[in-house]
mmCIF file of N, CA and C in Angstrom:
data_model
loop_
_atom_site.group_PDB
_atom_site.id
_atom_site.type_symbol
_atom_site.label_atom_id
_atom_site.label_comp_id
_atom_site.label_asym_id
_atom_site.label_seq_id
_atom_site.Cartn_x
_atom_site.Cartn_y
_atom_site.Cartn_z
ATOM 1 N N UNK A 1 129.013 126.887 47.762
ATOM 2 C CA UNK A 1 129.649 126.894 49.073
ATOM 3 C C UNK A 1 129.196 128.149 49.878
ATOM 4 N N UNK A 2 128.936 129.221 49.100
ATOM 5 C CA UNK A 2 128.539 130.444 49.788
ATOM 6 C C UNK A 2 127.151 130.235 50.433
ATOM 7 N N UNK A 3 126.362 129.356 49.957
ATOM 8 C CA UNK A 3 125.015 129.183 50.549
ATOM 9 C C UNK A 3 125.127 128.498 51.921
ATOM 10 N N UNK A 4 126.136 127.769 52.194
ATOM 11 C CA UNK A 4 126.208 127.090 53.467
ATOM 12 C C UNK A 4 126.841 127.905 54.586
ATOM 13 N N UNK A 5 127.488 129.089 54.201
ATOM 14 C CA UNK A 5 127.959 129.905 55.146
ATOM 15 C C UNK A 5 126.906 130.732 55.862
ATOM 16 N N UNK A 6 127.134 130.967 57.109
ATOM 17 C CA UNK A 6 126.053 131.762 57.897
ATOM 18 C C UNK A 6 126.752 133.048 58.244
ATOM 19 N N UNK A 7 126.068 134.098 58.020
ATOM 20 C CA UNK A 7 126.572 135.379 58.180
ATOM 21 C C UNK A 7 126.267 135.702 59.697
ATOM 22 N N UNK A 8 127.286 136.099 60.446
ATOM 23 C CA UNK A 8 127.080 136.444 61.840
ATOM 24 C C UNK A 8 126.090 137.486 62.144
ATOM 25 N N UNK A 9 125.773 138.417 61.232
ATOM 26 C CA UNK A 9 124.775 139.453 61.468
ATOM 27 C C UNK A 9 123.398 138.800 61.363
ATOM 28 N N UNK A 10 123.176 137.628 60.730
ATOM 29 C CA UNK A 10 121.896 137.012 60.708
ATOM 30 C C UNK A 10 121.526 136.244 62.042
ATOM 31 N N UNK A 11 122.486 136.014 62.862
ATOM 32 C CA UNK A 11 122.291 135.213 64.066
ATOM 33 C C UNK A 11 122.006 136.149 65.188
ATOM 34 N N UNK A 12 120.816 136.019 65.843
ATOM 35 C CA UNK A 12 120.453 136.882 66.927
ATOM 36 C C UNK A 12 120.452 135.996 68.214
ATOM 37 N N UNK A 13 121.211 136.472 69.206
ATOM 38 C CA UNK A 13 121.202 135.811 70.486
ATOM 39 C C UNK A 13 120.496 136.750 71.542
ATOM 40 N N UNK A 14 119.440 136.288 72.054
ATOM 41 C CA UNK A 14 118.712 137.093 73.002
ATOM 42 C C UNK A 14 119.494 137.231 74.311
ATOM 43 N N UNK A 15 119.472 138.387 74.964
ATOM 44 C CA UNK A 15 120.134 138.529 76.254
ATOM 45 C C UNK A 15 119.404 137.713 77.313
ATOM 46 N N UNK A 16 118.214 137.269 77.079
ATOM 47 C CA UNK A 16 117.461 136.446 78.000
ATOM 48 C C UNK A 16 117.540 134.982 77.719
ATOM 49 N N UNK A 17 118.518 134.603 76.937
ATOM 50 C CA UNK A 17 118.641 133.146 76.661
ATOM 51 C C UNK A 17 118.783 132.393 77.951
ATOM 52 N N UNK A 18 117.970 131.330 78.151
ATOM 53 C CA UNK A 18 118.053 130.584 79.442
ATOM 54 C C UNK A 18 119.385 129.933 79.523
ATOM 55 N N UNK A 19 119.904 130.096 80.719
ATOM 56 C CA UNK A 19 121.201 129.504 81.020
ATOM 57 C C UNK A 19 120.973 128.408 82.039
ATOM 58 N N UNK A 20 121.885 127.463 82.183
ATOM 59 C CA UNK A 20 121.833 126.449 83.083
ATOM 60 C C UNK A 20 121.846 127.014 84.489
ATOM 61 N N UNK A 21 120.824 126.589 85.343
ATOM 62 C CA UNK A 21 120.806 127.110 86.714
ATOM 63 C C UNK A 21 120.396 125.916 87.618
ATOM 64 N N UNK A 22 121.064 125.879 88.821
ATOM 65 C CA UNK A 22 120.775 124.855 89.778
ATOM 66 C C UNK A 22 119.399 125.109 90.432
ATOM 67 N N UNK A 23 118.933 126.377 90.435
ATOM 68 C CA UNK A 23 117.655 126.614 91.088
ATOM 69 C C UNK A 23 116.521 125.910 90.349
ATOM 70 N N UNK A 24 116.590 125.800 89.100
ATOM 71 C CA UNK A 24 115.569 125.025 88.301
ATOM 72 C C UNK A 24 115.881 123.640 88.147
ATOM 73 N N UNK A 25 117.075 123.232 88.250
ATOM 74 C CA UNK A 25 117.507 121.818 87.989
ATOM 75 C C UNK A 25 117.249 120.930 89.210
ATOM 76 N N UNK A 26 117.549 121.446 90.411
ATOM 77 C CA UNK A 26 117.468 120.599 91.620
ATOM 78 C C UNK A 26 116.054 120.163 91.866
ATOM 79 N N UNK A 27 115.009 121.050 91.765
ATOM 80 C CA UNK A 27 113.633 120.473 91.991
ATOM 81 C C UNK A 27 113.245 119.413 90.941
ATOM 82 N N UNK A 28 113.682 119.542 89.698
ATOM 83 C CA UNK A 28 113.350 118.548 88.669
ATOM 84 C C UNK A 28 114.066 117.224 89.051
ATOM 85 N N UNK A 29 115.330 117.321 89.419
ATOM 86 C CA UNK A 29 115.993 116.110 89.805
ATOM 87 C C UNK A 29 115.369 115.412 91.019
ATOM 88 N N UNK A 30 114.954 116.276 91.959
ATOM 89 C CA UNK A 30 114.300 115.681 93.142
ATOM 90 C C UNK A 30 112.994 114.960 92.806
ATOM 91 N N UNK A 31 112.232 115.550 91.905
ATOM 92 C CA UNK A 31 110.939 114.937 91.434
ATOM 93 C C UNK A 31 111.190 113.587 90.858
ATOM 94 N N UNK A 32 112.129 113.506 89.903
ATOM 95 C CA UNK A 32 112.465 112.256 89.240
ATOM 96 C C UNK A 32 113.015 111.288 90.232
ATOM 97 N N UNK A 33 113.867 111.776 91.140
ATOM 98 C CA UNK A 33 114.436 110.836 92.108
ATOM 99 C C UNK A 33 113.276 110.212 92.993
ATOM 100 N N UNK A 34 112.343 111.051 93.355
ATOM 101 C CA UNK A 34 111.161 110.583 94.141
ATOM 102 C C UNK A 34 110.293 109.602 93.416
ATOM 103 N N UNK A 35 110.091 109.796 92.126
ATOM 104 C CA UNK A 35 109.424 108.877 91.322
ATOM 105 C C UNK A 35 110.111 107.590 91.244
ATOM 106 N N UNK A 36 111.426 107.628 91.003
ATOM 107 C CA UNK A 36 112.299 106.358 90.960
ATOM 108 C C UNK A 36 112.172 105.628 92.258
ATOM 109 N N UNK A 37 112.317 106.317 93.357
ATOM 110 C CA UNK A 37 112.301 105.612 94.669
ATOM 111 C C UNK A 37 110.876 104.982 94.891
ATOM 112 N N UNK A 38 109.853 105.693 94.513
ATOM 113 C CA UNK A 38 108.398 105.214 94.654
ATOM 114 C C UNK A 38 108.316 103.946 93.887
ATOM 115 N N UNK A 39 108.693 103.901 92.612
ATOM 116 C CA UNK A 39 108.593 102.660 91.888
ATOM 117 C C UNK A 39 109.459 101.532 92.315
ATOM 118 N N UNK A 40 110.637 101.914 92.761
ATOM 119 C CA UNK A 40 111.582 100.937 93.278
ATOM 120 C C UNK A 40 111.069 100.260 94.544
ATOM 121 N N UNK A 41 110.292 100.990 95.294
ATOM 122 C CA UNK A 41 109.822 100.495 96.605
ATOM 123 C C UNK A 41 108.311 100.125 96.648
ATOM 124 N N UNK A 42 107.723 99.999 95.459
ATOM 125 C CA UNK A 42 106.320 99.711 95.271
ATOM 126 C C UNK A 42 105.954 98.454 96.021
ATOM 127 N N UNK A 43 106.845 97.448 96.118
ATOM 128 C CA UNK A 43 106.520 96.225 96.777
ATOM 129 C C UNK A 43 106.322 96.440 98.292
ATOM 130 N N UNK A 44 107.004 97.371 98.814
ATOM 131 C CA UNK A 44 106.845 97.698 100.320
ATOM 132 C C UNK A 44 105.449 98.364 100.507
ATOM 133 N N UNK A 45 105.043 99.194 99.604
ATOM 134 C CA UNK A 45 103.761 99.820 99.643
ATOM 135 C C UNK A 45 102.653 98.745 99.629
ATOM 136 N N UNK A 46 102.902 97.803 98.677
ATOM 137 C CA UNK A 46 101.916 96.671 98.544
ATOM 138 C C UNK A 46 101.827 95.852 99.699
ATOM 139 N N UNK A 47 102.980 95.590 100.354
ATOM 140 C CA UNK A 47 103.083 94.843 101.594
ATOM 141 C C UNK A 47 102.201 95.508 102.666
ATOM 142 N N UNK A 48 102.389 96.836 102.761
ATOM 143 C CA UNK A 48 101.607 97.593 103.826
ATOM 144 C C UNK A 48 100.070 97.536 103.533
ATOM 145 N N UNK A 49 99.722 97.690 102.255
ATOM 146 C CA UNK A 49 98.297 97.563 101.907
ATOM 147 C C UNK A 49 97.691 96.198 102.174
ATOM 148 N N UNK A 50 98.568 95.179 101.920
ATOM 149 C CA UNK A 50 98.147 93.812 102.177
ATOM 150 C C UNK A 50 97.900 93.552 103.687
ATOM 151 N N UNK A 51 98.765 94.058 104.497
ATOM 152 C CA UNK A 51 98.761 93.928 105.964
ATOM 153 C C UNK A 51 97.471 94.645 106.459
ATOM 154 N N UNK A 52 97.148 95.812 105.950
ATOM 155 C CA UNK A 52 95.922 96.611 106.319
ATOM 156 C C UNK A 52 94.743 95.756 105.950
ATOM 157 N N UNK A 53 94.747 95.201 104.761
ATOM 158 C CA UNK A 53 93.647 94.395 104.277
ATOM 159 C C UNK A 53 93.402 93.237 105.128
ATOM 160 N N UNK A 54 94.495 92.510 105.479
ATOM 161 C CA UNK A 54 94.464 91.334 106.308
ATOM 162 C C UNK A 54 93.847 91.674 107.661
ATOM 163 N N UNK A 55 94.338 92.771 108.301
ATOM 164 C CA UNK A 55 93.811 93.202 109.591
ATOM 165 C C UNK A 55 92.461 93.570 109.548
ATOM 166 N N UNK A 56 91.962 94.216 108.498
ATOM 167 C CA UNK A 56 90.528 94.499 108.306
ATOM 168 C C UNK A 56 89.665 93.184 108.305
ATOM 169 N N UNK A 57 90.160 92.200 107.673
ATOM 170 C CA UNK A 57 89.439 90.939 107.585
ATOM 171 C C UNK A 57 89.383 90.332 108.937
ATOM 172 N N UNK A 58 90.489 90.327 109.688
ATOM 173 C CA UNK A 58 90.525 89.786 111.020
ATOM 174 C C UNK A 58 89.573 90.500 111.995
ATOM 175 N N UNK A 59 89.628 91.846 111.831
ATOM 176 C CA UNK A 59 88.712 92.621 112.665
ATOM 177 C C UNK A 59 87.278 92.365 112.351
ATOM 178 N N UNK A 60 86.938 92.230 111.034
ATOM 179 C CA UNK A 60 85.542 91.998 110.604
ATOM 180 C C UNK A 60 85.107 90.606 111.060
ATOM 181 N N UNK A 61 85.976 89.662 111.010
ATOM 182 C CA UNK A 61 85.632 88.303 111.448
ATOM 183 C C UNK A 61 85.384 88.274 112.965
ATOM 184 N N UNK A 62 86.174 88.983 113.710
ATOM 185 C CA UNK A 62 85.898 89.061 115.076
ATOM 186 C C UNK A 62 84.565 89.736 115.425
ATOM 187 N N UNK A 63 84.233 90.859 114.742
ATOM 188 C CA UNK A 63 82.996 91.456 114.995
ATOM 189 C C UNK A 63 81.789 90.591 114.589
ATOM 190 N N UNK A 64 81.895 90.041 113.417
ATOM 191 C CA UNK A 64 80.771 89.187 113.048
ATOM 192 C C UNK A 64 80.610 87.922 113.942
ATOM 193 N N UNK A 65 81.678 87.385 114.392
ATOM 194 C CA UNK A 65 81.652 86.240 115.351
ATOM 195 C C UNK A 65 81.056 86.712 116.713
ATOM 196 N N UNK A 66 81.390 87.903 117.157
ATOM 197 C CA UNK A 66 80.785 88.353 118.408
ATOM 198 C C UNK A 66 79.232 88.671 118.189
ATOM 199 N N UNK A 67 78.908 89.089 117.117
ATOM 200 C CA UNK A 67 77.465 89.266 116.858
ATOM 201 C C UNK A 67 76.686 87.987 116.806
ATOM 202 N N UNK A 68 77.328 86.904 116.133
ATOM 203 C CA UNK A 68 76.727 85.559 116.186
ATOM 204 C C UNK A 68 76.559 84.971 117.574
ATOM 205 N N UNK A 69 77.653 85.206 118.351
ATOM 206 C CA UNK A 69 77.615 84.765 119.746
ATOM 207 C C UNK A 69 76.513 85.372 120.548
ATOM 208 N N UNK A 70 76.481 86.660 120.291
ATOM 209 C CA UNK A 70 75.330 87.461 121.006
ATOM 210 C C UNK A 70 73.988 86.999 120.678
ATOM 211 N N UNK A 71 73.757 86.786 119.365
ATOM 212 C CA UNK A 71 72.492 86.278 118.812
ATOM 213 C C UNK A 71 72.198 84.972 119.446
ATOM 214 N N UNK A 72 73.140 84.129 119.534
ATOM 215 C CA UNK A 72 72.935 82.737 120.080
ATOM 216 C C UNK A 72 72.582 82.779 121.515
ATOM 217 N N UNK A 73 73.301 83.603 122.338
ATOM 218 C CA UNK A 73 72.958 83.787 123.699
ATOM 219 C C UNK A 73 71.588 84.395 123.939
ATOM 220 N N UNK A 74 71.172 85.250 123.121
ATOM 221 C CA UNK A 74 69.851 85.852 123.199
ATOM 222 C C UNK A 74 68.789 84.769 122.893
ATOM 223 N N UNK A 75 69.007 84.078 121.894
ATOM 224 C CA UNK A 75 67.955 83.001 121.557
ATOM 225 C C UNK A 75 67.832 81.929 122.549
ATOM 226 N N UNK A 76 68.997 81.480 123.093
ATOM 227 C CA UNK A 76 68.992 80.549 124.134
ATOM 228 C C UNK A 76 68.307 81.127 125.434
ATOM 229 N N UNK A 77 68.566 82.372 125.697
ATOM 230 C CA UNK A 77 68.013 83.026 126.952
ATOM 231 C C UNK A 77 66.586 83.201 126.770
ATOM 232 N N UNK A 78 66.025 83.362 125.506
ATOM 233 C CA UNK A 78 64.567 83.513 125.303
ATOM 234 C C UNK A 78 63.910 82.182 125.216
ATOM 235 N N UNK A 79 64.659 81.047 125.351
ATOM 236 C CA UNK A 79 63.956 79.742 125.364
ATOM 237 C C UNK A 79 63.847 79.105 123.939
ATOM 238 N N UNK A 80 64.306 79.815 122.949
ATOM 239 C CA UNK A 80 64.253 79.290 121.597
ATOM 240 C C UNK A 80 65.626 78.847 121.224
ATOM 241 N N UNK A 81 65.692 77.830 120.267
ATOM 242 C CA UNK A 81 66.998 77.394 119.843
ATOM 243 C C UNK A 81 67.421 78.068 118.553
ATOM 244 N N UNK A 82 68.591 78.574 118.476
ATOM 245 C CA UNK A 82 69.067 79.196 117.252
ATOM 246 C C UNK A 82 70.421 78.551 116.849
ATOM 247 N N UNK A 83 70.437 78.099 115.557
ATOM 248 C CA UNK A 83 71.687 77.522 115.118
ATOM 249 C C UNK A 83 72.071 78.306 113.844
ATOM 250 N N UNK A 84 73.355 78.681 113.795
ATOM 251 C CA UNK A 84 73.829 79.461 112.659
ATOM 252 C C UNK A 84 73.999 78.540 111.539
ATOM 253 N N UNK A 85 73.647 79.038 110.337
ATOM 254 C CA UNK A 85 73.782 78.195 109.112
ATOM 255 C C UNK A 85 75.306 78.157 108.736
ATOM 256 N N UNK A 86 76.008 79.238 109.005
ATOM 257 C CA UNK A 86 77.481 79.293 108.611
ATOM 258 C C UNK A 86 78.332 78.412 109.504
ATOM 259 N N UNK A 87 77.973 78.444 110.819
ATOM 260 C CA UNK A 87 78.783 77.701 111.850
ATOM 261 C C UNK A 87 77.932 76.709 112.540
ATOM 262 N N UNK A 88 78.409 75.483 112.668
ATOM 263 C CA UNK A 88 77.692 74.530 113.375
ATOM 264 C C UNK A 88 77.975 74.598 114.879
ATOM 265 N N UNK A 89 77.137 75.409 115.482
ATOM 266 C CA UNK A 89 77.372 75.659 116.926
ATOM 267 C C UNK A 89 76.458 74.680 117.778
#
C-alpha cells in the first residue's frame, strides 16, 4: 500500500504551467469554425466554379463562332467558297 502513495515532495509544479487562456483559445476556435463553414458550404463553392466554367464555354463558343463567320466572309469576298466542316453553313 505504501508503494501507491505519492509523496508531495516528489511532485513538482512549475510556476510556468500553462493555464487556460482565451487569448490562445479564440484563434483556434475561429480556425476550426472556418474549416467547418468551408466544408459545410462546399457545394456553394462548387456552384460558383461550375458557373464560371459554363460562362467560359459560352464565351469560347462565341469567339470561335465569330472567327468562323469572319473566315467565311473573307472566303466569299475573295471569290472562293468555304464551308466549315463543323457547321453546315
